PDB file of C-alpha atoms in Angstrom:
ATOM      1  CA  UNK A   1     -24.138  -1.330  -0.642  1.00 79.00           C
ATOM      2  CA  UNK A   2     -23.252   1.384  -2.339  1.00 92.00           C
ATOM      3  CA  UNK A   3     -26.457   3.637  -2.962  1.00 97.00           C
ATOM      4  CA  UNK A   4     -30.400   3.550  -2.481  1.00 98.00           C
ATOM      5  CA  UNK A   5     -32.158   4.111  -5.813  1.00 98.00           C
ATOM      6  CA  UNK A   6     -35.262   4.741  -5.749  1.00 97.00           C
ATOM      7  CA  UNK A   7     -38.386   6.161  -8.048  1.00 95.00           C
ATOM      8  CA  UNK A   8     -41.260   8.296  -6.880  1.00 93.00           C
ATOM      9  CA  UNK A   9     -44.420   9.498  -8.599  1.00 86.00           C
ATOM     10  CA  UNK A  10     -45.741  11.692  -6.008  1.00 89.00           C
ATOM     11  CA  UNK A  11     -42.998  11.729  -3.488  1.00 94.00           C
ATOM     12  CA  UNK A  12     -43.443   8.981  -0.303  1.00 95.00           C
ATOM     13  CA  UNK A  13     -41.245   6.738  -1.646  1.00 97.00           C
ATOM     14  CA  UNK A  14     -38.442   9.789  -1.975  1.00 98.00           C
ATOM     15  CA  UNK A  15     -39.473  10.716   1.512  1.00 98.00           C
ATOM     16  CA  UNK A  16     -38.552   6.986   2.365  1.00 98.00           C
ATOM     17  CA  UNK A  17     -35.546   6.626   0.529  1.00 98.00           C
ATOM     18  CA  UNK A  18     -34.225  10.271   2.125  1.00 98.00           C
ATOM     19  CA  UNK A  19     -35.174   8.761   5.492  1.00 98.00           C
ATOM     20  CA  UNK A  20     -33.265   5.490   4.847  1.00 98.00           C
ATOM     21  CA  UNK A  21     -30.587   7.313   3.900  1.00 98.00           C
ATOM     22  CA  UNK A  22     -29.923   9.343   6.655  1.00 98.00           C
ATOM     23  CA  UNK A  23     -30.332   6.112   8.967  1.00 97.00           C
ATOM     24  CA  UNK A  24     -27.718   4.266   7.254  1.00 97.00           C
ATOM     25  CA  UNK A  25     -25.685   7.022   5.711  1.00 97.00           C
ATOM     26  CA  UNK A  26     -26.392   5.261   2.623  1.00 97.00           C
ATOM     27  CA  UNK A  27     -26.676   8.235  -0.392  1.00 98.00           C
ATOM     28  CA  UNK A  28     -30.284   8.251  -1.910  1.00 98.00           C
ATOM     29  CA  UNK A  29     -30.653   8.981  -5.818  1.00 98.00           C
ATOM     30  CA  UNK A  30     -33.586   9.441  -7.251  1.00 98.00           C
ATOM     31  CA  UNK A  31     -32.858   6.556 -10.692  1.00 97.00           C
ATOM     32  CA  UNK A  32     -32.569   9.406 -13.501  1.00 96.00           C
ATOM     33  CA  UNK A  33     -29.935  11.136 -11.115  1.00 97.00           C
ATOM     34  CA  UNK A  34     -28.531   7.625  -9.942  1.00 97.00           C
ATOM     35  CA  UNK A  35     -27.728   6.638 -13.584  1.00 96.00           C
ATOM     36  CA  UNK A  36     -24.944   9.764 -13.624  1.00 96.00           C
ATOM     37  CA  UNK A  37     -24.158   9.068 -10.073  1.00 96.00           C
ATOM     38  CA  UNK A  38     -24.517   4.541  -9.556  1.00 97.00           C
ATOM     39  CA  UNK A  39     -21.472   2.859 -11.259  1.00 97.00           C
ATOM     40  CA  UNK A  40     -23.335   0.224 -13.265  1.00 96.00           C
ATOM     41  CA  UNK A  41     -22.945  -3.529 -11.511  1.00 96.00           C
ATOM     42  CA  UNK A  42     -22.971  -1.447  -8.072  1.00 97.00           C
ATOM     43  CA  UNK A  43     -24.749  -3.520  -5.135  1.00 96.00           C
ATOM     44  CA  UNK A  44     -27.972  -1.106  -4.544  1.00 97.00           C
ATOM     45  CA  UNK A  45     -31.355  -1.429  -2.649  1.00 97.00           C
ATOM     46  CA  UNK A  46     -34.225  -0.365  -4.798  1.00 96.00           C
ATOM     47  CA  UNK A  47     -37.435   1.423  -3.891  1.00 97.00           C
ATOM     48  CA  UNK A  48     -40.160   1.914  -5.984  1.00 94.00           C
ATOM     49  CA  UNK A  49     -43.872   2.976  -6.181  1.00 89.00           C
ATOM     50  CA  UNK A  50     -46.576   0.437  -6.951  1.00 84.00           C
ATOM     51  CA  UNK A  51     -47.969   1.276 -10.290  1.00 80.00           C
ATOM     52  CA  UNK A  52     -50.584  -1.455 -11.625  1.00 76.00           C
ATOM     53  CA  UNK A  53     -48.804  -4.712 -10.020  1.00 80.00           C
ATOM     54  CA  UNK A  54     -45.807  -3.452 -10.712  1.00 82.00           C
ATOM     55  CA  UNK A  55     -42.718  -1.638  -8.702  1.00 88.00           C
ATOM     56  CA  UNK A  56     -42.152   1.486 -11.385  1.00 90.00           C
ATOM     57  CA  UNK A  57     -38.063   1.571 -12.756  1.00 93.00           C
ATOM     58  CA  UNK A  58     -37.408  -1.945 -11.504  1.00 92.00           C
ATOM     59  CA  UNK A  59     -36.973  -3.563 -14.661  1.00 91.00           C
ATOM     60  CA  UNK A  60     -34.482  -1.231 -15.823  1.00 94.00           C
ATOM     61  CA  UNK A  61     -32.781  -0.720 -12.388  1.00 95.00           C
ATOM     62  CA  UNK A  62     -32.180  -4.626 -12.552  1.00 93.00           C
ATOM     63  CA  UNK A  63     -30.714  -4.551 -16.408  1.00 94.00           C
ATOM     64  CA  UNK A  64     -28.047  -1.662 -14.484  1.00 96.00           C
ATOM     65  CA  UNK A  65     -27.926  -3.070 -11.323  1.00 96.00           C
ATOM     66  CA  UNK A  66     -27.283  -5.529  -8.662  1.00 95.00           C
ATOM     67  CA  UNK A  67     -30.133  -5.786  -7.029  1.00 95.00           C
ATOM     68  CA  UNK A  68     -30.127  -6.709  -3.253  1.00 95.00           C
ATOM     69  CA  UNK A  69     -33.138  -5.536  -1.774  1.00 95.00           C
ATOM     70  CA  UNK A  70     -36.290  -4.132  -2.947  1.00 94.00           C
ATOM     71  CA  UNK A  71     -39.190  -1.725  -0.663  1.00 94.00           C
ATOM     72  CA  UNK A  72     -42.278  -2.039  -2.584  1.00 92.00           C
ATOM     73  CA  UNK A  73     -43.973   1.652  -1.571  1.00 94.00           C
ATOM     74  CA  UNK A  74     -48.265   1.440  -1.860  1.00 88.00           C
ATOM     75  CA  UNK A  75     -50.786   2.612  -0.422  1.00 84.00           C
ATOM     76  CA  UNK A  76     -52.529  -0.742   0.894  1.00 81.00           C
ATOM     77  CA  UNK A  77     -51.786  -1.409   4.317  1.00 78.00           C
ATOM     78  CA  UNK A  78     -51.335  -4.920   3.558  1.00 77.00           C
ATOM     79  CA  UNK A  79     -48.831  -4.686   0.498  1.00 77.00           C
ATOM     80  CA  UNK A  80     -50.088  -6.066  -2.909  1.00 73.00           C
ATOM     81  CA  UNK A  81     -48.864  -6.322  -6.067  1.00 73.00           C
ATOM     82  CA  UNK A  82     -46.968  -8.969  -8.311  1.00 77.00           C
ATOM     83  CA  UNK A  83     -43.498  -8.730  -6.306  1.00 75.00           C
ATOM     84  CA  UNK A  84     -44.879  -8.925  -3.167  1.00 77.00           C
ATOM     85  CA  UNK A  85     -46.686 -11.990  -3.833  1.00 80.00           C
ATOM     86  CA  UNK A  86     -43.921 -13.762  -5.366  1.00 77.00           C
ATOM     87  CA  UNK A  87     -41.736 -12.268  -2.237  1.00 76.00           C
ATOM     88  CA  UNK A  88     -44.715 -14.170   0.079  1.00 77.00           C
ATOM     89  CA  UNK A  89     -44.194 -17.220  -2.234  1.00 72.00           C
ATOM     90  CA  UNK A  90     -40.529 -17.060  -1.777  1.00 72.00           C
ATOM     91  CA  UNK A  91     -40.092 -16.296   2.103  1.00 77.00           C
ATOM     92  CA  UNK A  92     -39.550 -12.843   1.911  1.00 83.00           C
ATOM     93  CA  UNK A  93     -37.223 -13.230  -1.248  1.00 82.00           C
ATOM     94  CA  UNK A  94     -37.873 -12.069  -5.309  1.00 83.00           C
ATOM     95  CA  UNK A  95     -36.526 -15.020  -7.714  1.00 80.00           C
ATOM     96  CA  UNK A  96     -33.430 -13.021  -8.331  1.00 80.00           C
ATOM     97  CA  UNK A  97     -32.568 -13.478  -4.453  1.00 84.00           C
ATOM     98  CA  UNK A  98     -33.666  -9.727  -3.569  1.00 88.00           C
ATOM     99  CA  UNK A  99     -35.127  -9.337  -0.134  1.00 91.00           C
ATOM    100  CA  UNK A 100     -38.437  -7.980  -0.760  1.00 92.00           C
ATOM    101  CA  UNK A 101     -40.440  -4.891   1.782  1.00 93.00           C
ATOM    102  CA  UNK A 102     -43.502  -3.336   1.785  1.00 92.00           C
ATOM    103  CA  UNK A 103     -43.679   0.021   2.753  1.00 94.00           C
ATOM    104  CA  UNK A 104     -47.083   1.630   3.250  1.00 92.00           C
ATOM    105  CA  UNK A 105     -46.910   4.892   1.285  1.00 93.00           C
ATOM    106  CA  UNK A 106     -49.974   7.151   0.556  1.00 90.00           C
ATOM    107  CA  UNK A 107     -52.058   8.310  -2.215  1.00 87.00           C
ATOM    108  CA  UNK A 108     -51.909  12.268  -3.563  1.00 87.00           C
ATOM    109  CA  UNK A 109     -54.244  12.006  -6.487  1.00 82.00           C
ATOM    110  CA  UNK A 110     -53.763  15.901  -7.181  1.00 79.00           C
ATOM    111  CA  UNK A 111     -50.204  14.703  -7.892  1.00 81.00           C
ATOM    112  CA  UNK A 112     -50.517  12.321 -10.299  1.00 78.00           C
ATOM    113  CA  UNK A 113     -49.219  13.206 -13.985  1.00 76.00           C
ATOM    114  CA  UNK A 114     -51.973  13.151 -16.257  1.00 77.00           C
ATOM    115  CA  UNK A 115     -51.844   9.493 -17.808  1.00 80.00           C
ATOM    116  CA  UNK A 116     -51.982   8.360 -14.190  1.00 77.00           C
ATOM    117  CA  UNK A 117     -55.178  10.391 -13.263  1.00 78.00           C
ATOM    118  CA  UNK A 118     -57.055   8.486 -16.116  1.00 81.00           C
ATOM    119  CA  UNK A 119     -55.863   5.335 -15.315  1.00 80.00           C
ATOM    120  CA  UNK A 120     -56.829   5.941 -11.518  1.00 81.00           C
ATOM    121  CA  UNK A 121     -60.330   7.418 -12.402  1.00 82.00           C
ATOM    122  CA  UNK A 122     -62.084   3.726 -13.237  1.00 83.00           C
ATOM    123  CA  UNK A 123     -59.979   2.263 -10.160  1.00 80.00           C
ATOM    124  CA  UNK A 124     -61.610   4.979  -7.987  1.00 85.00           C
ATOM    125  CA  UNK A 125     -64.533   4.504  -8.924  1.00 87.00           C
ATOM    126  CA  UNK A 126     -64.746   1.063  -8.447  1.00 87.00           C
ATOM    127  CA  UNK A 127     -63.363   1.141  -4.917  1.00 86.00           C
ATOM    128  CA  UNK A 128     -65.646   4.196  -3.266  1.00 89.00           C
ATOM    129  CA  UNK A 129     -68.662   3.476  -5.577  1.00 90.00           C
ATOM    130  CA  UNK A 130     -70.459   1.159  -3.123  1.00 90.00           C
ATOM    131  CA  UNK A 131     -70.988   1.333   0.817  1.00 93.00           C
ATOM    132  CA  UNK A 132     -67.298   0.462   2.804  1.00 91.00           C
ATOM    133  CA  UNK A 133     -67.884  -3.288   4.163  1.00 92.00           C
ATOM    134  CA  UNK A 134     -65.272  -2.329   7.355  1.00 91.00           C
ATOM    135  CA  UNK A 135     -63.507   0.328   8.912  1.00 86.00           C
ATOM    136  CA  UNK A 136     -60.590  -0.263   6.517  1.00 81.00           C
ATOM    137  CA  UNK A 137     -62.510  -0.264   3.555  1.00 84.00           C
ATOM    138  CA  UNK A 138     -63.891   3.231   4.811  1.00 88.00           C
ATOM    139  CA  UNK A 139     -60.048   4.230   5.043  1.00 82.00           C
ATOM    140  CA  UNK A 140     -59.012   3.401   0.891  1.00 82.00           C
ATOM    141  CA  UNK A 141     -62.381   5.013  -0.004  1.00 90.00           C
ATOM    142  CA  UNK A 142     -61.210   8.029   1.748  1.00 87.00           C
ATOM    143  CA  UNK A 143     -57.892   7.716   0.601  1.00 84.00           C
ATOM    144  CA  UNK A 144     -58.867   7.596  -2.606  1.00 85.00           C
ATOM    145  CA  UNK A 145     -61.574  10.292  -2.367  1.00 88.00           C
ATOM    146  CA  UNK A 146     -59.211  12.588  -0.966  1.00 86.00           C
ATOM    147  CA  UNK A 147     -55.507  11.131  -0.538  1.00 88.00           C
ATOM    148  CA  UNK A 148     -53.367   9.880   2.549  1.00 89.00           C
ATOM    149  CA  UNK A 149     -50.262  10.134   3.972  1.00 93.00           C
ATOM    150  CA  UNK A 150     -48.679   6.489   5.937  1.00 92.00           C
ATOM    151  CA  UNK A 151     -45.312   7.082   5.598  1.00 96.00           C
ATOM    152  CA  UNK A 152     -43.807   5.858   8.480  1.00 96.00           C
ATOM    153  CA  UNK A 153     -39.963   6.327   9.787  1.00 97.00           C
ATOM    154  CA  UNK A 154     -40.788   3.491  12.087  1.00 97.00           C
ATOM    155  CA  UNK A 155     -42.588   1.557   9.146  1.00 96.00           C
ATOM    156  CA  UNK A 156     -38.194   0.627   8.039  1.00 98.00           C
ATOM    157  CA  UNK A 157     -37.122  -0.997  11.363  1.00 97.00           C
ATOM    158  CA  UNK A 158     -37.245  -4.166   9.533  1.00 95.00           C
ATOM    159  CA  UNK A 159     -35.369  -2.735   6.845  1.00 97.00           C
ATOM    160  CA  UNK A 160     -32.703  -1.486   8.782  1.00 97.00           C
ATOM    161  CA  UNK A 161     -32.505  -4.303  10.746  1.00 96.00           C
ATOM    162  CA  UNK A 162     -32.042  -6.242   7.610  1.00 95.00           C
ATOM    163  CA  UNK A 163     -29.454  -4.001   6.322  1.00 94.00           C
ATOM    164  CA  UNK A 164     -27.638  -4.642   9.423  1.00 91.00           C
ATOM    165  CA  UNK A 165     -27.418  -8.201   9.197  1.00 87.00           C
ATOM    166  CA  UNK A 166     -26.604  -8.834   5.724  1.00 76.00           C
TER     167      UNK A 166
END
C-alpha cells in the first residue's frame, strides 16, 4: 500500500489517519495534498467522513485510485450510511472489492463550514427535539447539542489487523 488518503471536515478522521499512520508507517495525506504526493493507480486505503450517506472524496479518490480499503469515520456508534450497508450486504466488502470499517468519529458543530451548519440545523433538530427513548439516544442528543469526541486508537485494531493479513 503505498499511502493512506484520507478527507476530514472537522479533523477525527485526520486524527485517525495520523494515528494509522504512525502504526503502520504508512504516510497519511490529507486528498488535496495526496493528489501532488499519490502516483495515480497507487494501491491506497481511504478514509473519509460521513457526510449525508455518503463517505466525502470517495468518488473522486476511486476515479485516481486503487482502492483497497475504506474507514467510514461518523459519529454513530453503530456505523450508518450507504457504504456501510452495502459493506454489511457484502461481508465486510464494497462492490469494488474494498474492505469496508467504521470508525466512530465525533461531532464539532462549531467546526463545520457554513453550508454544513445549515444542513445540520434541521437534522439537529429533529434528533434532540423530543425526550431521548435510551441512554444512547441521550448520548447523540448531547452530541449534537454540544459535540463529542470517540476517536479511539484502539477503535483500528481491526484495521491493523487487516492490514496485516492482506
Amino acid at each position: 500500500m503505498k499511502a493512506i488518503v484520507y478527507t476530514s471536515q472537522t479533523g477525527f478522521t485526520k486524527r485517525y489517519a495520523e494515528l494509522l499512520s504512525e502504526a503502520t508507517g504508512v504516510p497519511a495525506w490529507s486528498a488535496k495534498e495526496a493528489a501532488k504526493q499519490v502516483p495515480a493507480h497507487s494501491e491506497i486505503f481511504y478514509m473519509g467522513c460521513l457526510v449525508a450517506g455518503a463517505v466525502k472524496g470517495l468518488d473522486t479518490a476511486i476515479e485516481r485510485y486503487v482502492i483497497r480499503g475504506v474507514a467510514i469515520v461518523g459519529m454513530n456508534p453503530t456505523g450508518n450510511g450507504d457504504l456501510w450497508t452495502e459493506a454489511k450486504i457484502n461481508g465486510g466488502f464494497s462492490d469494488h472489492g474494498a474492505r469496508i470499517f467504521y470508525l466512530r468519529g465525533g461531532y464539532a458543530p462549531e467546526k463545520l463550514p457554513g453550508p454544513y451548519k445549515l444542513m445540520m440545523a434541521p437534522m439537529t433538530k429533529a434528533v434532540t427535539g423530543h425526550p431521548p427513548k435510551d441512554e444512547n439516544e441521550a448520548a447523540m442528543q448531547e452530541a449534537f447539542r454540544h459535540g463529542g469526541d470517540w476517536v479511539d486508537e484502539g477503535a483500528l485494531a481491526p484495521v491493523l489487523a487487516w492490514l496485516e493479513g492482506s
